[in-house]
């Protein structure tokens, strides 16, 4: 099992189980890819699908998913709490093992071209696959959402990378990209004061002058009567998990608030945690090839 | 690649390259197993081989190795610095993935029986596979070494578990066992005073009243003019790497000596490091199944 790419498409349907299963079946149907997870969210009316496999089969499954979503989802009647612009809203390709970012960019371009030309859906390349710097950030690409895209698409700077220059009313538009794996990492604080979590979040995140690859916000955990700094680490190789953790802890000290625990949400690559063990244990000259499982997967 | 067992046999030949290659070829010859490493040691006149695979094929390769070693190694002329009692001196089976310790004990019994009966070599089961508590510790089993075994084997309490009740003059005796993976972990201290490393080693190890699954000794690193507490963690699940590290650091403080770095020697299981990341990052309710690579290997 040499080369592995991960794909995490998000679809604008989180309530109709038949539709969700029919879409996910497109992953199950392809040999050489493995469905790792799918989590429908009723409030957001959105489903996140995670699958992995060799590059060729991931491309096939990814296109088939987008095709099935374009058949079964109608954006004209979609309502939900999460920002979205299309039936297949966003489709990132992520290098996992023996695959370079350049390969994932190439995959994003190929799949994006097919979605654009064969399905007639405007496609925007984003993150590492973006055709221009201002298109890198998904939030910038998606700003205006489905409803606003009928106008936005007519602006020269928002001409799609692939597909028609007009909005697809039924399927919307799709962002296809390549990126490093996201790590969702939350730090729980020993206080119920949400202002403290908010202030810390603003300090540690990129937007507030904090760490380059950290997005963060304060969240209240009602059941436990504590608050949390909820983070997305968008490049764990450059902004390591331990650095985000230590910075939250350091900022919490000024309020006399302890870190009572942390959470890793969903999946993360082995290296994100092993980098932390290396740091805290002060290991010299460590190679990921010393990890038994890494050698076996090779 | 669901079920994976590791086997790390040690052979009493570390100088004759032809013999070493002929033995290692027995691993290369079996489909379904993968040779990860082999390191001949000329001073010790001993070679450690590491391979992994599914249980059935690991059994086949392990027996073939012992057979080839019994043909090519003659213990009557063996000299070397490391304690040893046989051509195939020791052969542990180690659970890596989706295999229980009970399975490895069963493998050790099967392979041990074949070595005993088909090769006419006295076999002692050790560690988790031992037939009695006093046979668990390899050092106790091997005490007296090859030369002493001609007498030792006649004592009722050292009757072999499998094979003849008499020593095999050419091949010696073999210890076959099941155990958790060893982690070789060294802590480097910012001093050249070997007495400090020795004292700390004696404090942290089991024998000195320290941690249950730690073996330790002081070592001088001549080139760097520092000393090191060199440890074998014989059960990283029960005595975690971070605990051994923190205890050495704590003991070093009484001498005003800093930890300047650490080393992981050879291979170790992913979980040994991930347990440390979990500890230092205070992660709540973490499951190893959240690690992407773990899910892919399944």
XYZ file of C-alpha atoms in Angstrom:
596
model
C 0.000 0.000 0.000
C 2.456 2.537 -1.230
C 0.783 5.751 -2.353
C -2.189 7.075 -0.400
C -4.320 10.159 -0.992
C -7.140 11.241 1.305
C -10.257 12.981 -0.007
C -12.733 14.779 2.296
C -15.643 16.085 0.214
C -18.486 18.011 1.892
C -22.009 17.654 0.475
C -25.004 19.935 0.999
C -27.293 17.219 2.362
C -27.324 16.087 5.977
C -30.937 15.028 6.546
C -32.186 12.705 3.791
C -30.615 9.331 4.647
C -31.433 7.777 1.261
C -29.636 10.529 -0.602
C -26.657 10.396 1.790
C -26.314 6.618 1.426
C -26.627 6.797 -2.364
C -23.775 9.319 -2.471
C -21.557 7.394 -0.033
C -22.205 4.197 -2.026
C -20.145 5.735 -4.822
C -17.083 5.356 -2.568
C -17.995 1.805 -1.534
C -18.366 0.872 -5.207
C -14.760 1.663 -6.189
C -12.040 -0.918 -5.555
C -8.803 0.443 -4.143
C -10.413 3.122 -2.000
C -11.562 2.811 1.595
C -14.401 4.746 3.223
C -13.094 5.886 6.620
C -15.968 7.987 7.878
C -19.081 9.957 6.965
C -20.875 12.219 9.367
C -24.209 13.759 8.380
C -24.980 16.945 10.319
C -28.709 17.702 10.462
C -28.360 21.272 11.755
C -25.897 22.176 9.028
C -27.743 19.968 6.523
C -24.326 18.828 5.370
C -22.307 15.580 5.235
C -18.534 15.255 5.447
C -17.169 12.090 3.792
C -13.624 10.817 4.371
C -12.010 8.210 2.160
C -8.492 7.147 1.175
C -6.867 5.154 -1.577
C -4.311 5.169 -4.367
C -4.388 8.309 -6.550
C -6.024 6.720 -9.615
C -8.941 5.188 -7.746
C -9.415 8.244 -5.526
C -9.867 10.321 -8.694
C -12.534 7.935 -9.993
C -14.450 7.811 -6.711
C -14.230 11.586 -6.270
C -15.734 12.316 -9.694
C -18.458 9.688 -9.237
C -19.402 11.275 -5.908
C -19.720 14.721 -7.460
C -21.806 13.277 -10.307
C -24.187 11.492 -7.931
C -24.522 14.630 -5.750
C -25.353 16.708 -8.845
C -28.146 14.262 -9.628
C -29.648 13.954 -6.145
C -29.162 17.359 -4.480
C -31.042 20.475 -5.539
C -29.447 23.651 -4.185
C -32.549 25.687 -5.050
C -34.268 24.199 -2.006
C -31.251 23.726 0.288
C -31.256 25.339 3.718
C -28.630 24.872 6.431
C -26.475 26.629 8.992
C -23.086 26.136 7.346
C -21.729 28.394 4.566
C -22.068 26.555 1.205
C -22.093 27.257 -2.482
C -22.818 23.907 -4.121
C -24.187 20.362 -3.908
C -20.620 19.123 -3.758
C -19.548 22.145 -1.796
C -15.858 21.486 -1.316
C -13.568 18.609 -2.276
C -9.979 18.686 -0.952
C -7.279 16.130 -1.817
C -4.710 15.513 0.896
C -1.334 13.746 0.653
C -1.067 10.965 3.264
C 1.708 8.575 2.271
C 4.319 8.636 -0.510
C 2.384 11.299 -2.374
C 3.614 14.867 -2.863
C 1.481 17.985 -2.630
C 2.249 18.453 -6.341
C 0.482 15.136 -7.036
C -2.602 16.264 -5.112
C -2.650 19.557 -7.012
C -2.598 17.572 -10.249
C -5.446 15.360 -8.987
C -7.483 18.444 -8.003
C -6.982 19.906 -11.486
C -7.989 16.684 -13.253
C -11.076 16.048 -11.139
C -12.016 19.745 -11.188
C -11.801 19.787 -15.001
C -14.082 16.751 -15.293
C -16.634 18.214 -12.850
C -16.606 21.440 -14.802
C -16.789 20.005 -18.311
C -18.781 16.806 -17.848
C -21.220 17.981 -15.176
C -21.476 21.627 -16.241
C -20.644 22.930 -12.766
C -18.387 25.992 -12.243
C -15.272 24.852 -10.359
C -12.848 26.927 -8.273
C -9.431 25.570 -7.357
C -8.413 26.526 -3.809
C -5.667 26.201 -1.177
C -2.468 24.717 -2.638
C -4.237 24.096 -5.961
C -5.442 27.716 -6.316
C -4.741 29.475 -9.619
C -4.099 32.783 -7.804
C -3.208 33.819 -4.274
C -6.543 35.523 -3.623
C -8.308 32.223 -4.345
C -6.373 30.175 -1.791
C -8.622 30.768 1.198
C -11.855 28.746 0.990
C -13.770 31.412 2.934
C -12.828 34.026 0.305
C -13.832 31.734 -2.560
C -17.146 30.842 -0.937
C -18.041 34.358 0.251
C -21.566 35.252 -0.944
C -22.524 31.576 -0.861
C -24.892 29.849 -3.290
C -27.325 32.751 -3.367
C -24.639 35.337 -4.047
C -22.784 33.363 -6.694
C -25.193 34.153 -9.503
C -23.702 37.678 -9.418
C -20.202 36.904 -8.128
C -19.448 34.519 -10.988
C -19.860 37.392 -13.486
C -16.992 39.363 -11.948
C -13.796 38.881 -13.953
C -11.760 37.999 -10.837
C -14.218 35.235 -9.947
C -14.338 33.551 -13.346
C -14.292 29.787 -12.600
C -11.144 27.726 -13.228
C -13.159 25.048 -15.006
C -16.679 24.620 -16.346
C -19.264 27.179 -17.445
C -18.941 30.889 -16.701
C -22.481 30.832 -15.384
C -23.913 29.494 -12.186
C -25.484 26.007 -12.234
C -28.800 26.673 -10.490
C -29.372 23.077 -9.400
C -25.817 22.108 -8.358
C -24.284 25.480 -7.493
C -20.490 25.801 -7.707
C -17.769 23.533 -6.312
C -14.394 24.274 -4.727
C -11.799 21.594 -5.506
C -8.431 21.829 -3.809
C -5.273 20.294 -2.406
C -4.138 20.860 1.146
C -2.230 19.366 4.056
C -4.359 17.502 6.593
C -6.355 19.628 9.030
C -6.022 18.866 12.725
C -9.036 19.830 14.828
C -7.634 20.420 18.312
C -9.537 21.961 21.225
C -8.139 23.096 24.548
C -10.503 23.000 27.545
C -10.071 25.641 30.227
C -10.922 25.445 33.917
C -13.367 28.355 33.825
C -16.918 29.016 32.643
C -15.996 32.531 31.461
C -16.403 32.549 27.676
C -14.673 35.936 27.418
C -11.411 34.334 28.472
C -11.674 31.640 25.773
C -12.523 34.309 23.196
C -9.578 36.479 24.187
C -7.147 33.578 24.067
C -8.526 32.424 20.700
C -7.981 35.892 19.271
C -4.403 35.940 20.557
C -3.253 32.547 19.281
C -4.805 32.663 15.829
C -3.178 34.004 12.690
C -5.759 36.767 12.265
C -4.919 38.156 15.711
C -1.131 38.107 15.269
C -0.719 34.589 16.575
C 0.512 31.416 14.943
C 0.643 31.321 11.148
C -1.508 28.195 10.597
C -3.997 28.400 13.463
C -7.674 29.287 13.249
C -9.375 29.588 16.637
C -12.537 30.609 18.425
C -13.967 30.456 21.941
C -16.711 27.888 22.586
C -18.837 27.219 25.677
C -19.237 23.560 26.760
C -22.609 23.898 28.481
C -22.734 20.376 29.906
C -19.394 20.633 31.645
C -19.810 24.322 32.490
C -16.373 25.145 31.086
C -15.097 26.933 27.993
C -12.815 25.846 25.222
C -10.423 27.325 22.687
C -11.495 25.458 19.553
C -8.748 25.376 16.918
C -8.171 24.252 13.372
C -4.493 23.661 12.691
C -4.308 24.031 8.935
C -0.676 23.024 8.591
C 0.509 20.840 11.463
C 3.943 20.409 9.900
C 4.671 24.130 10.085
C 2.602 25.028 13.143
C 2.931 21.954 15.343
C 0.168 20.831 17.703
C 2.425 21.259 20.749
C 3.121 24.866 19.836
C -0.579 25.721 19.643
C -1.160 23.856 22.919
C 1.679 25.609 24.755
C 0.612 29.016 23.488
C -2.972 28.568 24.724
C -1.620 27.393 28.086
C 0.721 30.365 28.314
C -2.036 32.860 27.520
C -4.397 31.164 29.988
C -1.873 31.747 32.762
C -2.416 35.488 32.687
C -6.014 34.848 33.759
C -4.955 32.278 36.353
C -6.900 29.657 34.376
C -5.598 26.078 34.041
C -5.821 23.828 30.991
C -8.014 20.944 32.183
C -7.771 18.825 29.066
C -7.749 18.815 25.278
C -9.595 17.058 22.462
C -8.584 15.789 19.058
C -11.659 15.737 16.816
C -11.800 13.173 14.035
C -8.742 11.762 12.331
C -5.197 13.061 12.251
C -1.924 11.843 10.748
C 0.442 9.881 12.978
C 3.157 12.474 12.423
C 1.108 15.269 14.029
C 1.302 13.445 17.379
C 4.758 11.944 16.943
C 6.165 15.446 16.363
C 4.787 16.324 19.819
C 6.341 13.268 21.470
C 9.666 14.200 19.831
C 9.447 17.715 21.217
C 8.488 16.856 24.775
C 10.861 13.887 25.050
C 13.697 15.929 23.459
C 14.447 13.109 21.010
C 17.549 13.776 18.871
C 17.761 12.688 15.209
C 14.472 10.848 15.168
C 13.178 9.496 11.873
C 9.557 8.593 11.207
C 10.941 5.403 9.655
C 11.722 4.202 13.192
C 7.992 3.754 13.705
C 7.128 0.120 13.117
C 3.749 0.814 11.506
C 5.313 3.288 9.093
C 7.670 0.569 7.869
C 4.862 -1.920 7.447
C 2.658 0.401 5.391
C 5.533 1.120 2.994
C -2.892 -6.183 6.005
C -4.891 -7.005 9.044
C -2.936 -9.152 11.505
C 0.736 -8.463 12.064
C 3.270 -10.277 14.256
C 6.882 -9.188 14.654
C 9.695 -11.689 15.186
C 13.184 -10.649 16.368
C 15.432 -13.730 16.460
C 19.070 -13.414 17.583
C 21.670 -15.711 15.996
C 25.138 -16.588 17.256
C 26.980 -15.438 14.140
C 27.974 -11.835 13.480
C 31.158 -12.162 11.413
C 30.722 -14.618 8.533
C 28.734 -12.657 5.929
C 27.905 -15.725 3.834
C 26.340 -17.500 6.789
C 24.447 -14.362 7.845
C 23.049 -13.799 4.345
C 22.071 -17.470 4.006
C 20.102 -17.242 7.254
C 18.457 -13.911 6.397
C 17.521 -15.300 2.953
C 15.097 -17.609 4.721
C 13.017 -14.526 5.566
C 13.283 -13.109 2.054
C 12.109 -16.440 0.663
C 8.715 -16.451 2.419
C 5.811 -14.535 0.896
C 3.724 -12.531 3.330
C 6.609 -11.558 5.609
C 8.799 -8.478 5.351
C 12.419 -8.190 6.473
C 12.704 -4.876 8.332
C 16.278 -4.998 9.560
C 19.273 -7.180 10.358
C 22.320 -5.952 12.210
C 25.385 -8.193 12.495
C 27.583 -7.294 15.494
C 31.175 -8.415 15.060
C 32.241 -7.849 18.674
C 29.304 -9.836 20.011
C 29.525 -12.272 17.054
C 25.758 -12.066 16.912
C 23.059 -10.931 14.472
C 19.643 -9.541 15.359
C 17.011 -10.015 12.619
C 13.688 -8.151 12.575
C 10.791 -9.196 10.375
C 7.001 -8.848 10.355
C 4.072 -10.529 8.679
C 0.826 -12.376 9.176
C 0.938 -15.088 11.875
C 0.952 -18.098 9.528
C 3.838 -16.913 7.385
C 5.817 -15.606 10.361
C 5.669 -19.131 11.841
C 7.004 -20.627 8.612
C 9.833 -18.109 8.255
C 10.777 -18.423 11.942
C 11.120 -22.188 11.781
C 13.068 -22.035 8.498
C 15.484 -19.540 10.075
C 16.113 -21.802 13.059
C 16.644 -24.773 10.716
C 19.160 -22.894 8.566
C 20.998 -21.615 11.662
C 21.221 -25.183 13.021
C 22.860 -26.238 9.753
C 25.327 -23.375 9.398
C 26.325 -22.390 12.937
C 28.470 -24.586 15.178
C 28.312 -23.510 18.815
C 31.344 -25.660 19.673
C 33.556 -23.032 18.054
C 31.500 -19.904 18.821
C 33.108 -17.052 20.736
C 31.565 -13.651 21.397
C 30.962 -10.987 23.991
C 27.202 -11.399 24.416
C 25.589 -14.057 26.658
C 24.282 -16.890 24.449
C 23.207 -20.494 24.700
C 22.412 -21.526 21.125
C 22.826 -21.006 17.369
C 19.342 -19.548 17.334
C 19.821 -18.018 20.738
C 16.492 -16.343 21.317
C 13.339 -15.955 19.225
C 10.587 -13.666 20.543
C 7.196 -13.140 18.878
C 5.651 -9.724 19.401
C 2.063 -8.583 18.753
C 1.990 -5.502 16.491
C -1.472 -5.120 14.989
C -4.770 -6.947 15.559
C -2.968 -9.818 17.255
C -3.333 -10.645 20.960
C -0.515 -11.686 23.273
C -2.363 -15.024 23.544
C -1.851 -15.508 19.801
C 1.872 -14.860 20.103
C 2.113 -17.325 22.996
C 0.437 -19.912 20.779
C 2.863 -19.125 17.939
C 5.832 -19.454 20.310
C 4.559 -22.850 21.481
C 4.033 -24.123 17.928
C 7.371 -22.937 16.591
C 9.155 -24.036 19.771
C 7.656 -27.527 19.467
C 8.828 -27.849 15.857
C 12.343 -26.635 16.708
C 12.479 -29.128 19.557
C 11.070 -32.135 17.752
C 12.202 -31.653 14.160
C 15.623 -30.111 14.812
C 16.447 -31.954 18.050
C 17.212 -28.736 19.923
C 16.157 -28.208 23.563
C 13.704 -25.286 23.676
C 12.772 -23.048 26.619
C 9.661 -20.910 26.517
C 10.227 -17.482 28.114
C 8.570 -14.155 28.953
C 4.793 -14.264 28.388
C 5.076 -17.753 26.888
C 6.985 -19.193 29.886
C 5.663 -22.436 31.394
C 6.564 -21.243 34.919
C 7.252 -17.901 36.576
C 10.924 -18.631 37.208
C 11.410 -19.131 33.464
C 10.006 -15.762 32.425
C 13.227 -13.767 32.605
C 15.543 -14.512 29.678
C 18.640 -13.836 31.805
C 17.566 -16.540 34.264
C 16.873 -19.014 31.476
C 20.197 -18.335 29.773
C 22.324 -18.210 32.947
C 25.323 -20.542 32.585
C 25.261 -19.988 28.815
C 26.102 -22.592 26.168
C 29.029 -24.012 28.148
C 27.043 -24.377 31.356
C 23.944 -25.877 29.774
C 25.355 -29.392 29.462
C 24.946 -29.583 33.252
C 22.035 -27.172 33.754
C 19.741 -29.124 31.436
C 19.990 -32.175 33.720
C 18.449 -30.303 36.662
C 14.747 -31.136 36.972
C 13.775 -27.464 37.133
C 15.569 -26.760 33.844
C 14.072 -29.608 31.833
C 13.320 -28.115 28.395
C 9.736 -27.341 27.355
C 10.228 -29.043 24.008
C 12.844 -31.248 22.349
C 15.443 -33.568 23.839
C 16.373 -33.567 27.531
C 19.993 -33.358 26.510
C 22.067 -30.525 25.156
C 22.551 -30.315 21.380
C 26.332 -29.826 21.176
C 26.296 -28.218 17.728
C 23.210 -25.998 18.027
C 22.984 -25.453 21.785
C 19.580 -24.574 23.235
C 17.012 -21.995 22.102
C 14.716 -19.655 24.026
C 11.410 -19.058 22.234
C 9.013 -16.517 23.691
C 6.266 -13.959 23.371
C 6.623 -10.418 24.643
C 5.518 -6.840 24.153
C 7.838 -4.693 22.008
C 11.018 -3.405 23.651
C 11.742 0.306 23.443
C 15.418 1.272 23.636
C 15.416 4.823 25.004
C 18.478 6.758 26.177
C 18.580 10.041 28.058
C 21.656 12.244 27.551
C 22.831 14.349 30.481
C 24.734 17.635 30.433
C 27.700 16.294 32.397
C 30.723 14.083 31.795
C 30.428 12.518 35.258
C 29.598 8.843 34.734
C 28.849 8.385 38.426
C 25.792 10.587 38.075
C 24.456 8.525 35.145
C 25.106 5.332 37.116
C 23.329 6.632 40.201
C 20.307 7.768 38.208
C 20.175 4.456 36.322
C 20.132 2.559 39.614
C 17.303 4.750 40.915
C 14.967 4.537 37.947
C 15.308 0.840 37.182
C 13.177 -1.930 38.611
C 16.105 -3.582 40.353
C 16.819 -0.397 42.307
C 13.249 0.241 43.421
C 12.346 2.277 40.358
C 9.864 1.700 37.573
C 8.515 -1.812 37.096
C 9.445 -2.310 33.417
C 12.681 -0.331 33.153
C 16.201 -1.725 32.806
C 18.898 0.947 32.942
C 22.628 1.573 33.116
C 25.009 4.523 32.896
C 27.034 4.897 29.674
C 29.765 7.362 28.724
C 29.502 9.007 25.270
C 33.213 9.659 24.723
C 32.848 11.667 21.518
C 30.417 14.161 22.991
C 32.040 14.102 26.435
C 28.694 13.553 28.134
C 27.022 10.628 29.868
C 23.777 8.853 29.241
C 21.191 6.821 31.125
C 20.664 3.944 28.683
C 17.307 2.218 29.177
C 15.344 -0.724 27.925
C 11.620 -0.249 28.449
C 10.350 -3.811 28.440
C 6.656 -2.933 28.591
C 5.950 0.529 27.214
C 2.201 0.086 27.713
C 2.584 -0.282 31.475
C 5.693 1.848 32.008
C 5.275 4.613 29.438
C 8.257 6.303 27.772
C 7.287 9.699 29.211
C 7.322 8.306 32.738
C 10.857 6.948 32.359
C 11.931 10.249 30.787
C 10.392 12.398 33.511
C 11.875 10.246 36.259
C 15.405 10.521 34.863
C 14.926 14.288 34.534
C 13.657 14.533 38.091
C 16.578 12.549 39.495
C 19.071 14.562 37.424
C 17.813 17.744 39.070
C 19.285 16.772 42.437
C 22.726 16.928 40.810
C 21.918 20.175 39.008
C 22.323 18.318 35.718
C 20.094 19.062 32.703
C 18.721 16.589 30.164
C 20.325 17.689 26.891
C 18.537 15.241 24.620
C 17.319 11.685 24.206
C 17.623 8.873 21.675
C 15.279 6.201 20.420
C 17.339 3.260 19.162
C 15.901 1.120 16.388
C 12.208 0.621 15.829
C 9.305 1.262 18.157
C 5.525 0.969 17.871
C 3.566 4.099 17.007
C 1.606 3.792 20.248
C 4.725 4.203 22.419
C 5.126 7.777 21.117
C 1.451 8.583 20.748
C 0.926 7.727 24.432
C 3.507 10.445 25.204
C 1.791 13.022 22.984
C -1.485 12.172 24.729
C 0.099 12.721 28.132
C 1.868 16.001 27.400
C -1.009 17.472 25.399
C -3.537 16.308 28.031
C -5.758 14.760 25.355
C -9.067 13.424 26.735
C -10.723 10.248 25.376
C -8.236 9.717 22.585
C -8.475 6.538 20.547
C -5.623 5.128 18.485
C -8.240 4.667 15.751
C -8.168 8.435 15.246
C -4.730 8.010 13.700
C -5.108 7.953 9.938
C -2.358 5.401 9.330
C -3.869 3.053 11.893
C -7.139 3.083 9.960
C -5.428 2.431 6.673
C -3.420 -0.562 7.923
C -6.572 -2.216 9.254
